[in-house]
């Protein structure tokens, strides 16, 4: 059963969330959605996991979905305030159900999840990073400068068209057919027609997004990661966000070698683009997620 409601964050802001419940649950899965989309996009995955005994829930992030009517803007530090929102919802659901929790972040949500396991890892038993990357190159510094300058000249609420072109536009240029979202035309059309998808985020969003990325791989932050809790990396081999798998490999090496996480699983699907759960790998990816969850929850 799908439910919708709001909760109040630390600054008093009302945050919208969805919750998919099932009978006799054995665990919780928290969805942390991507950029320019909402938790509504995860209905099929949630229903699948419900059938396997998992309650699923997730918020619509600041600037997104029903929290901010896809405005792309919210005041203040949108990255770390959103991270706080995610953590609060974790606590609310853990207190409600008294069940173990695994967090699943996709794309932008995967970077929030990378930050989450550095700061709130005690709340979860494991993490899934989908459509992710090790985002630490010059593009991060350049993006931060561009967004910060735009905010300085009074454009923080305005859509960051230049940065959207630099990211989404650049990703789509890698393909002669369809978009970077999926290799399946019908899935690209569903995304394009979804009311919560494809809007341009504000300069304020990008300013704090790039600033947040720059904190992820600092030793004072990653040394707080609990090395005993498993991580799963799941991506398409043709996902430009993960640099066609290369940046996913770097992220794998970061967690296994630099951080020293004891169990890091890596699943990369050939021929698949950014949304592995909306591509030819849909069923396989659902099953892979279930197997990872069962390995944690069932022991």
Tab-separated table of C-alpha atoms in Angstrom:
chain	number	residue	atom	x	y	z
A	1	UNK	CA	0.000	0.000	0.000
A	2	UNK	CA	1.304	3.423	-0.979
A	3	UNK	CA	0.878	6.351	1.400
A	4	UNK	CA	1.787	10.026	1.094
A	5	UNK	CA	2.390	12.535	3.859
A	6	UNK	CA	4.603	15.362	5.137
A	7	UNK	CA	7.027	15.615	8.034
A	8	UNK	CA	8.721	18.636	9.575
A	9	UNK	CA	12.468	19.099	9.222
A	10	UNK	CA	14.828	20.805	11.674
A	11	UNK	CA	14.252	24.260	10.178
A	12	UNK	CA	10.466	23.900	10.215
A	13	UNK	CA	10.156	23.133	6.511
A	14	UNK	CA	7.486	20.626	5.492
A	15	UNK	CA	9.007	17.732	3.542
A	16	UNK	CA	6.818	15.455	1.423
A	17	UNK	CA	7.416	11.713	1.488
A	18	UNK	CA	6.005	8.486	0.106
A	19	UNK	CA	5.788	5.192	1.953
A	20	UNK	CA	5.069	1.757	0.484
A	21	UNK	CA	3.998	-0.738	3.156
A	22	UNK	CA	3.561	-4.500	3.177
A	23	UNK	CA	2.454	-7.243	5.542
A	24	UNK	CA	4.996	-9.001	7.751
A	25	UNK	CA	7.948	-6.774	6.809
A	26	UNK	CA	11.492	-7.816	7.655
A	27	UNK	CA	13.338	-4.616	6.766
A	28	UNK	CA	13.235	-1.021	5.576
A	29	UNK	CA	14.604	0.517	2.375
A	30	UNK	CA	14.971	4.281	2.106
A	31	UNK	CA	15.019	5.724	-1.417
A	32	UNK	CA	17.112	8.857	-1.970
A	33	UNK	CA	16.073	10.019	-5.424
A	34	UNK	CA	18.056	11.750	-8.142
A	35	UNK	CA	18.218	15.243	-9.586
A	36	UNK	CA	15.131	16.670	-11.297
A	37	UNK	CA	12.858	13.753	-10.410
A	38	UNK	CA	10.897	12.490	-7.383
A	39	UNK	CA	10.137	9.370	-5.372
A	40	UNK	CA	7.128	8.748	-7.628
A	41	UNK	CA	9.620	7.358	-10.155
A	42	UNK	CA	10.398	4.442	-7.839
A	43	UNK	CA	6.943	2.917	-7.630
A	44	UNK	CA	7.828	-0.268	-9.544
A	45	UNK	CA	10.953	-0.890	-7.464
A	46	UNK	CA	9.041	-0.202	-4.246
A	47	UNK	CA	6.234	-2.600	-5.154
A	48	UNK	CA	8.771	-5.285	-6.054
A	49	UNK	CA	10.537	-4.857	-2.715
A	50	UNK	CA	7.172	-4.873	-0.912
A	51	UNK	CA	6.554	-8.315	-2.406
A	52	UNK	CA	9.861	-9.446	-0.898
A	53	UNK	CA	9.086	-8.198	2.603
A	54	UNK	CA	10.534	-4.687	2.608
A	55	UNK	CA	8.802	-1.439	3.534
A	56	UNK	CA	10.045	1.314	1.214
A	57	UNK	CA	9.971	5.061	1.784
A	58	UNK	CA	11.618	8.261	0.627
A	59	UNK	CA	11.222	12.026	0.593
A	60	UNK	CA	10.905	14.444	-2.313
A	61	UNK	CA	14.038	16.538	-1.827
A	62	UNK	CA	14.153	20.304	-1.420
A	63	UNK	CA	13.513	21.975	-4.753
A	64	UNK	CA	11.864	18.801	-6.043
A	65	UNK	CA	8.508	17.088	-6.403
A	66	UNK	CA	5.716	17.856	-3.975
A	67	UNK	CA	8.073	19.371	-1.410
A	68	UNK	CA	8.752	22.437	-3.569
A	69	UNK	CA	6.576	21.905	-6.663
A	70	UNK	CA	9.631	21.210	-8.831
A	71	UNK	CA	10.772	24.807	-8.384
A	72	UNK	CA	14.425	23.790	-8.301
A	73	UNK	CA	15.000	26.179	-5.415
A	74	UNK	CA	14.967	26.184	-1.639
A	75	UNK	CA	16.737	28.681	0.574
A	76	UNK	CA	20.007	27.924	2.292
A	77	UNK	CA	22.359	24.989	1.853
A	78	UNK	CA	20.226	22.676	-0.260
A	79	UNK	CA	22.710	19.786	-0.108
A	80	UNK	CA	23.245	19.494	3.623
A	81	UNK	CA	19.698	20.534	4.536
A	82	UNK	CA	18.439	17.775	2.245
A	83	UNK	CA	20.881	15.370	3.867
A	84	UNK	CA	19.430	16.331	7.242
A	85	UNK	CA	15.906	15.763	5.883
A	86	UNK	CA	16.911	12.263	4.784
A	87	UNK	CA	18.396	11.493	8.200
A	88	UNK	CA	15.297	12.705	10.039
A	89	UNK	CA	13.058	10.499	7.890
A	90	UNK	CA	15.369	7.551	8.630
A	91	UNK	CA	14.855	8.079	12.342
A	92	UNK	CA	11.092	8.515	12.022
A	93	UNK	CA	10.690	5.234	10.144
A	94	UNK	CA	13.112	3.278	12.321
A	95	UNK	CA	11.241	4.448	15.410
A	96	UNK	CA	7.930	3.550	13.790
A	97	UNK	CA	8.774	0.052	12.582
A	98	UNK	CA	11.729	-1.076	14.746
A	99	UNK	CA	13.310	-2.788	11.719
A	100	UNK	CA	16.801	-2.681	10.160
A	101	UNK	CA	17.320	-0.050	7.460
A	102	UNK	CA	19.275	-0.040	4.195
A	103	UNK	CA	19.574	3.189	2.205
A	104	UNK	CA	19.444	3.297	-1.609
A	105	UNK	CA	20.554	6.479	-3.361
A	106	UNK	CA	20.391	7.065	-7.110
A	107	UNK	CA	22.443	9.650	-9.039
A	108	UNK	CA	22.242	12.933	-7.059
A	109	UNK	CA	20.754	10.795	-4.323
A	110	UNK	CA	23.816	8.557	-4.420
A	111	UNK	CA	26.043	11.543	-3.621
A	112	UNK	CA	23.753	12.446	-0.743
A	113	UNK	CA	24.092	8.818	0.328
A	114	UNK	CA	27.885	9.001	0.117
A	115	UNK	CA	27.661	11.925	2.545
A	116	UNK	CA	25.069	10.074	4.644
A	117	UNK	CA	27.304	7.084	5.371
A	118	UNK	CA	30.019	9.491	6.535
A	119	UNK	CA	27.692	11.287	8.954
A	120	UNK	CA	24.738	9.056	9.815
A	121	UNK	CA	26.053	5.556	9.167
A	122	UNK	CA	24.943	4.355	12.592
A	123	UNK	CA	21.310	4.496	11.401
A	124	UNK	CA	21.732	1.949	8.596
A	125	UNK	CA	22.930	-1.618	8.046
A	126	UNK	CA	24.179	-1.018	4.504
A	127	UNK	CA	24.035	1.288	1.498
A	128	UNK	CA	23.321	0.999	-2.223
A	129	UNK	CA	24.841	3.626	-4.521
A	130	UNK	CA	23.167	3.565	-7.937
A	131	UNK	CA	24.146	5.610	-10.989
A	132	UNK	CA	26.996	6.999	-8.944
A	133	UNK	CA	30.615	8.061	-9.416
A	134	UNK	CA	33.637	9.419	-7.621
A	135	UNK	CA	32.952	13.061	-8.394
A	136	UNK	CA	36.138	14.888	-7.454
A	137	UNK	CA	37.547	16.323	-10.684
A	138	UNK	CA	37.980	19.811	-12.062
A	139	UNK	CA	34.382	19.922	-13.247
A	140	UNK	CA	33.302	20.066	-9.593
A	141	UNK	CA	35.496	23.082	-8.847
A	142	UNK	CA	34.483	24.789	-12.088
A	143	UNK	CA	30.804	24.165	-11.452
A	144	UNK	CA	31.063	25.576	-7.956
A	145	UNK	CA	32.656	28.779	-9.305
A	146	UNK	CA	29.994	29.231	-12.002
A	147	UNK	CA	27.100	28.647	-9.585
A	148	UNK	CA	28.611	30.842	-6.863
A	149	UNK	CA	29.126	33.727	-9.282
A	150	UNK	CA	25.525	33.446	-10.468
A	151	UNK	CA	24.319	33.585	-6.857
A	152	UNK	CA	26.533	36.593	-6.138
A	153	UNK	CA	24.870	38.607	-8.901
A	154	UNK	CA	21.382	37.902	-7.587
A	155	UNK	CA	20.490	34.836	-9.659
A	156	UNK	CA	20.387	32.189	-6.942
A	157	UNK	CA	16.685	31.432	-7.527
A	158	UNK	CA	17.043	31.373	-11.317
A	159	UNK	CA	17.362	28.132	-13.299
A	160	UNK	CA	21.035	27.255	-13.838
A	161	UNK	CA	20.727	26.813	-17.598
A	162	UNK	CA	24.470	26.896	-18.249
A	163	UNK	CA	25.200	24.245	-15.628
A	164	UNK	CA	22.309	22.104	-16.855
A	165	UNK	CA	23.779	22.254	-20.352
A	166	UNK	CA	27.224	21.382	-18.996
A	167	UNK	CA	25.825	18.295	-17.246
A	168	UNK	CA	22.641	16.884	-18.788
A	169	UNK	CA	23.396	18.347	-22.202
A	170	UNK	CA	26.889	16.884	-22.233
A	171	UNK	CA	25.595	13.486	-21.145
A	172	UNK	CA	23.029	13.356	-23.956
A	173	UNK	CA	25.608	14.286	-26.590
A	174	UNK	CA	27.272	10.929	-26.024
A	175	UNK	CA	24.342	9.169	-27.686
A	176	UNK	CA	23.000	9.386	-31.234
A	177	UNK	CA	19.667	7.869	-30.201
A	178	UNK	CA	17.558	8.553	-27.119
A	179	UNK	CA	18.961	10.127	-23.982
A	180	UNK	CA	21.462	9.230	-21.291
A	181	UNK	CA	18.557	8.188	-19.056
A	182	UNK	CA	17.880	4.838	-20.745
A	183	UNK	CA	18.586	2.874	-23.915
A	184	UNK	CA	14.845	2.184	-24.165
A	185	UNK	CA	12.930	4.907	-26.092
A	186	UNK	CA	9.728	4.217	-24.169
A	187	UNK	CA	11.486	4.858	-20.853
A	188	UNK	CA	12.966	8.112	-22.154
A	189	UNK	CA	9.453	9.176	-23.153
A	190	UNK	CA	8.046	8.305	-19.732
A	191	UNK	CA	10.743	10.424	-18.100
A	192	UNK	CA	10.159	13.330	-20.509
A	193	UNK	CA	6.407	13.312	-19.839
A	194	UNK	CA	6.563	12.936	-16.065
A	195	UNK	CA	5.500	16.183	-14.342
A	196	UNK	CA	8.232	15.823	-11.696
A	197	UNK	CA	11.087	15.283	-14.139
A	198	UNK	CA	13.442	17.259	-16.330
A	199	UNK	CA	13.127	20.743	-14.810
A	200	UNK	CA	16.243	22.884	-14.374
A	201	UNK	CA	17.600	23.265	-10.856
A	202	UNK	CA	18.531	26.683	-9.491
A	203	UNK	CA	21.982	28.204	-9.184
A	204	UNK	CA	21.564	27.904	-5.415
A	205	UNK	CA	21.059	24.164	-5.773
A	206	UNK	CA	24.203	23.737	-7.845
A	207	UNK	CA	26.295	25.965	-5.598
A	208	UNK	CA	25.673	23.764	-2.583
A	209	UNK	CA	25.677	20.546	-4.600
A	210	UNK	CA	29.224	21.149	-5.826
A	211	UNK	CA	30.257	22.347	-2.379
A	212	UNK	CA	28.858	19.136	-0.893
A	213	UNK	CA	30.718	16.997	-3.420
A	214	UNK	CA	34.004	18.573	-2.387
A	215	UNK	CA	33.541	17.281	1.180
A	216	UNK	CA	33.034	13.627	0.290
A	217	UNK	CA	36.589	12.418	-0.142
A	218	UNK	CA	38.305	14.279	2.689
A	219	UNK	CA	39.961	12.025	5.232
A	220	UNK	CA	38.338	13.744	8.203
A	221	UNK	CA	34.968	12.733	6.728
A	222	UNK	CA	35.522	9.312	5.175
A	223	UNK	CA	37.386	7.964	8.198
A	224	UNK	CA	34.025	8.053	10.021
A	225	UNK	CA	32.584	5.403	7.679
A	226	UNK	CA	31.779	2.130	9.448
A	227	UNK	CA	33.931	-0.381	7.546
A	228	UNK	CA	31.827	-3.333	8.672
A	229	UNK	CA	28.679	-2.201	6.866
A	230	UNK	CA	28.389	-3.406	3.243
A	231	UNK	CA	28.100	-1.129	0.224
A	232	UNK	CA	26.719	-1.973	-3.209
A	233	UNK	CA	27.615	-0.035	-6.365
A	234	UNK	CA	25.161	-0.603	-9.217
A	235	UNK	CA	25.362	1.154	-12.587
A	236	UNK	CA	25.093	0.853	-16.336
A	237	UNK	CA	28.287	0.459	-18.351
A	238	UNK	CA	27.023	3.207	-20.685
A	239	UNK	CA	26.171	5.682	-17.935
A	240	UNK	CA	27.999	8.977	-18.559
A	241	UNK	CA	27.491	10.037	-14.934
A	242	UNK	CA	29.825	7.181	-14.016
A	243	UNK	CA	32.113	8.011	-16.965
A	244	UNK	CA	31.016	4.823	-18.731
A	245	UNK	CA	32.018	2.733	-15.729
A	246	UNK	CA	35.448	4.264	-15.169
A	247	UNK	CA	34.419	6.551	-12.318
A	248	UNK	CA	32.447	3.705	-10.744
A	249	UNK	CA	35.685	1.701	-10.713
A	250	UNK	CA	37.408	4.618	-8.992
A	251	UNK	CA	34.643	4.775	-6.401
A	252	UNK	CA	35.004	1.026	-5.831
A	253	UNK	CA	38.741	1.455	-5.256
A	254	UNK	CA	38.081	4.397	-2.942
A	255	UNK	CA	35.826	2.367	-0.653
A	256	UNK	CA	37.842	-0.861	-0.776
A	257	UNK	CA	41.398	0.512	-0.685
A	258	UNK	CA	41.334	4.048	0.722
A	259	UNK	CA	38.515	3.633	3.227
A	260	UNK	CA	38.901	-0.106	3.788
A	261	UNK	CA	35.243	-1.125	3.739
A	262	UNK	CA	35.146	-4.884	4.274
A	263	UNK	CA	32.401	-5.699	1.765
A	264	UNK	CA	31.835	-3.676	-1.415
A	265	UNK	CA	29.804	-5.276	-4.202
A	266	UNK	CA	29.993	-3.873	-7.726
A	267	UNK	CA	27.373	-4.598	-10.399
A	268	UNK	CA	27.717	-3.010	-13.842
A	269	UNK	CA	25.307	-3.862	-16.676
A	270	UNK	CA	26.613	-3.853	-20.243
A	271	UNK	CA	24.699	-1.692	-22.720
A	272	UNK	CA	22.753	0.016	-19.938
A	273	UNK	CA	22.628	3.773	-19.357
A	274	UNK	CA	21.919	5.899	-16.285
A	275	UNK	CA	18.667	4.452	-14.936
A	276	UNK	CA	19.569	0.771	-14.647
A	277	UNK	CA	16.125	0.116	-13.122
A	278	UNK	CA	14.439	1.601	-16.229
A	279	UNK	CA	16.573	-0.100	-18.867
A	280	UNK	CA	17.137	-3.601	-20.225
A	281	UNK	CA	18.567	-4.508	-16.810
A	282	UNK	CA	15.346	-3.711	-14.932
A	283	UNK	CA	14.513	-7.202	-13.687
A	284	UNK	CA	18.126	-8.170	-13.077
A	285	UNK	CA	18.770	-4.973	-11.124
A	286	UNK	CA	15.673	-5.489	-8.970
A	287	UNK	CA	16.857	-9.015	-8.171
A	288	UNK	CA	20.408	-7.826	-7.462
A	289	UNK	CA	19.088	-5.249	-5.004
A	290	UNK	CA	16.928	-7.908	-3.346
A	291	UNK	CA	19.901	-10.274	-3.028
A	292	UNK	CA	22.015	-7.534	-1.446
A	293	UNK	CA	19.240	-6.666	1.005
A	294	UNK	CA	18.629	-10.301	1.915
A	295	UNK	CA	22.331	-10.803	2.541
A	296	UNK	CA	22.152	-8.068	5.171
A	297	UNK	CA	18.716	-8.635	6.678
A	298	UNK	CA	18.612	-12.441	6.586
A	299	UNK	CA	22.293	-12.729	7.458
